[in-house]
mmCIF file of C-alpha atoms in Angstrom:
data_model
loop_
_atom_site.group_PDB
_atom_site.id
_atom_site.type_symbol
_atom_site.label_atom_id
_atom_site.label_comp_id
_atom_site.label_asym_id
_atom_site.label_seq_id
_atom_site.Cartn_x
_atom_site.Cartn_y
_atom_site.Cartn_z
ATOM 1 C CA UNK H 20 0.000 0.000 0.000
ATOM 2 C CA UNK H 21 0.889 3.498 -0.753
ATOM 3 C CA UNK H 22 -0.969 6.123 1.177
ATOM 4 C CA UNK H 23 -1.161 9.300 -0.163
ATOM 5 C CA UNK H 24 -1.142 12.434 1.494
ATOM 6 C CA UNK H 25 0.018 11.030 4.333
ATOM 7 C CA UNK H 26 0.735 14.497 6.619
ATOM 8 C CA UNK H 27 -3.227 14.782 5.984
ATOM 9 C CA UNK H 28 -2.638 18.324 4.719
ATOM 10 C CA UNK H 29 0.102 19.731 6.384
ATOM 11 C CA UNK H 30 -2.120 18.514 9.969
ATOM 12 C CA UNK H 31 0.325 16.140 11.427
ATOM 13 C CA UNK H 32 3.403 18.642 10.159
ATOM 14 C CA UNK H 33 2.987 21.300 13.314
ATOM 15 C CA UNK H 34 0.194 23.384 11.854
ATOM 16 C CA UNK H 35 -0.721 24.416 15.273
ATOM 17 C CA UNK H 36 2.983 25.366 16.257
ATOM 18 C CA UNK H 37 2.890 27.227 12.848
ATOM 19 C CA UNK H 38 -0.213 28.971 13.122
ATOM 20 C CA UNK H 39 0.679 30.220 16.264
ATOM 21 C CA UNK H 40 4.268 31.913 14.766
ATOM 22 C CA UNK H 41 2.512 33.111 12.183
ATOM 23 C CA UNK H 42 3.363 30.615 9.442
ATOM 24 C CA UNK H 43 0.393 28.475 8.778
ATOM 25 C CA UNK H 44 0.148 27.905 4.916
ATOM 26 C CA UNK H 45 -3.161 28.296 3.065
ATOM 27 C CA UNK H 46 -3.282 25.024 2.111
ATOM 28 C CA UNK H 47 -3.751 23.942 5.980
ATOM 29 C CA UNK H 48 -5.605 26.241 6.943
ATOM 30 C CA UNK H 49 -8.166 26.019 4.207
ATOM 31 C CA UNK H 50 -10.898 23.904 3.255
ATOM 32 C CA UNK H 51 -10.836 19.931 4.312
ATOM 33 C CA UNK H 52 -7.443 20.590 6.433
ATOM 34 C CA UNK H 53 -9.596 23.581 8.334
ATOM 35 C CA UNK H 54 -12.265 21.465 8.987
ATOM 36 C CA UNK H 55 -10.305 18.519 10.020
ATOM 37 C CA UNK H 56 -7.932 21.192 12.201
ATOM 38 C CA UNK H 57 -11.271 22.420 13.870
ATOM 39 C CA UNK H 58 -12.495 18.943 14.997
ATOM 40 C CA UNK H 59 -9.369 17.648 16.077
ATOM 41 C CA UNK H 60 -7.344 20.302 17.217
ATOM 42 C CA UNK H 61 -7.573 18.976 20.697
ATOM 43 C CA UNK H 62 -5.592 15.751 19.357
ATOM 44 C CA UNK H 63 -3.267 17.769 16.940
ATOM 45 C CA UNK H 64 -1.956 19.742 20.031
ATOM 46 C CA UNK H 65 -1.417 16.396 21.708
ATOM 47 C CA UNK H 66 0.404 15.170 18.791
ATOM 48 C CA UNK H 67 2.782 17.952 18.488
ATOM 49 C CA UNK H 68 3.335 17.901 22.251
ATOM 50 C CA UNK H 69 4.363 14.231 22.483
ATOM 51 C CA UNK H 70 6.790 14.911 18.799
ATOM 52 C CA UNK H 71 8.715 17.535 21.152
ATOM 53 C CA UNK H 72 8.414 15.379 23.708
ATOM 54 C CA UNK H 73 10.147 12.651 21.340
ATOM 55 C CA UNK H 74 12.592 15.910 20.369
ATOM 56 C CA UNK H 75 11.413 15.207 16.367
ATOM 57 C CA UNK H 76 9.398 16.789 14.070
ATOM 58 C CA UNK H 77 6.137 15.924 13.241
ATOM 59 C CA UNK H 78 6.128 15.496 10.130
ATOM 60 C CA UNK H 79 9.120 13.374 10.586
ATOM 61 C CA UNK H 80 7.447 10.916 13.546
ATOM 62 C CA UNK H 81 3.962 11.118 11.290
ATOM 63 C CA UNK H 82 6.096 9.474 8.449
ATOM 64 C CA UNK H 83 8.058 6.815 10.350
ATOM 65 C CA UNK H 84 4.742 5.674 11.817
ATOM 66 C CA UNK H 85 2.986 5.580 9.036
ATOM 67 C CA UNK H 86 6.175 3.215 7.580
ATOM 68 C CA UNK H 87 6.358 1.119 10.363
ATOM 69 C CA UNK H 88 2.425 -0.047 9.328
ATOM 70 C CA UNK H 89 2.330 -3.586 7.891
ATOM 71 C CA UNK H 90 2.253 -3.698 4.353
ATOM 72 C CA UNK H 91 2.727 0.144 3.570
ATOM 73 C CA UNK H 92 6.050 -0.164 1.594
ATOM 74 C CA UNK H 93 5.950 3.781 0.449
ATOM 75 C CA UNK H 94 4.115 7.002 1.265
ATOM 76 C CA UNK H 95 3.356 9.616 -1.327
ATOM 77 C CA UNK H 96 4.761 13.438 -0.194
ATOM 78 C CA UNK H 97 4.633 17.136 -1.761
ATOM 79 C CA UNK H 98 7.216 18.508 -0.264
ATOM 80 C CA UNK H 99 7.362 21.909 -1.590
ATOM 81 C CA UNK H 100 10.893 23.149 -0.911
ATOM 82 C CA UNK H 101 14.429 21.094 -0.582
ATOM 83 C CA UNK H 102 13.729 21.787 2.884
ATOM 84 C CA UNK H 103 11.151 20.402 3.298
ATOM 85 C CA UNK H 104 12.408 16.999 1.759
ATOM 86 C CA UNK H 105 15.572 16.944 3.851
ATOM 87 C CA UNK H 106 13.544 17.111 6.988
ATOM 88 C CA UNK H 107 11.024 14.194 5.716
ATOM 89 C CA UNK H 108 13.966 11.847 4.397
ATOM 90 C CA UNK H 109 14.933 11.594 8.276
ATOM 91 C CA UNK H 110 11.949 9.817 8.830
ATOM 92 C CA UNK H 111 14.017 6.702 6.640
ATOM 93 C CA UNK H 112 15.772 6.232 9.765
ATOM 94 C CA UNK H 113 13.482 6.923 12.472
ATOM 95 C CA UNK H 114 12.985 3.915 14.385
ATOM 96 C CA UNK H 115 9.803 4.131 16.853
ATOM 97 C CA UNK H 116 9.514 1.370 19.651
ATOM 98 C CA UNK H 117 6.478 0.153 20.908
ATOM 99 C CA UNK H 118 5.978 2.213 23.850
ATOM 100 C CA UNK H 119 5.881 5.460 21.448
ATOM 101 C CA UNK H 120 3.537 3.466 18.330
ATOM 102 C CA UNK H 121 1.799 2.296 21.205
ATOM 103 C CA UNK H 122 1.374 6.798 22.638
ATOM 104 C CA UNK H 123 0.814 7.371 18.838
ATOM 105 C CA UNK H 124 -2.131 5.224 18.656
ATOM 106 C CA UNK H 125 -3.697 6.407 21.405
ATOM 107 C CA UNK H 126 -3.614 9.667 20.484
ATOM 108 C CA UNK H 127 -5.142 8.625 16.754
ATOM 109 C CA UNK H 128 -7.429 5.485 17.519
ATOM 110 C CA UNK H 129 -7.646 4.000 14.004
ATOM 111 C CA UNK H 130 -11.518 3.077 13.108
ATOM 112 C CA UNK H 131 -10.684 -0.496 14.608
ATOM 113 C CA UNK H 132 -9.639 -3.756 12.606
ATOM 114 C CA UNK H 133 -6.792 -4.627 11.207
ATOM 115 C CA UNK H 134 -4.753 -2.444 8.688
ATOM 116 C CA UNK H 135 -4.742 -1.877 6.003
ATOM 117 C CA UNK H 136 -8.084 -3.143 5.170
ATOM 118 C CA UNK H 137 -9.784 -1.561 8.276
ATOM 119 C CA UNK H 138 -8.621 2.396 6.688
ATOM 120 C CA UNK H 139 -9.283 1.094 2.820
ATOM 121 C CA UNK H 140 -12.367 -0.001 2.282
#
């Protein structure tokens, strides 16, 4: 499997941190990505309190969990500067142990069943 868009719109990159320096992007604070960032803005602040926690960056700890699924052999990113894919390449080498996919989970319960097929169909 290859998820796409797999920072949900910049949401699990730091939007909140961003928005509140003054450098949210339209793109995540627009549309969908508002309306997700609305709902779940309690559990986005939760997420980017455990990635400085973890002393990462979200987008970075969003990536390696997302490659440490079973069966996801790629994600598909937009990075839209060389910075931007310099800090997502570190997620190639981010190991998480159990204890933090275990924090990570609880913070996003999936829908329940086994992945992929419980977040395909």
């Amino acid at each position: 499997m290859i998820p796409w868009s797999p920072l949900h719109g910049g949401l699990l990159g730091g939007i909140v941190r961003k928005i509140r320096e003054g450098a949210g992007t339209s793109r995540s604070t627009g549309g969908r990505a508002a309306e997700a960032l609305e709902r779940d803005h309690e559990r986005i602040e939760q997420w980017e309190a455990f990635c400085a926690e973890l002393g990462e960056d979200p987008a970075v700890v969003a990536l390696a969990w997302l490659l440490a699924q079973p069966g996801v052999t790629a994600a598909i990113i937009g990075p839209s500067s060389t910075g931007q894919l310099d800090t997502t390449l570190r997620a190639l080498d981010l190991t998480l142990d159990t204890a933090t996919l275990d924090r990570i989970d609880a913070i996003f319960p999936g829908p329940g069943g086994g992945a992929p097929e419980a977040y395909a169909w």
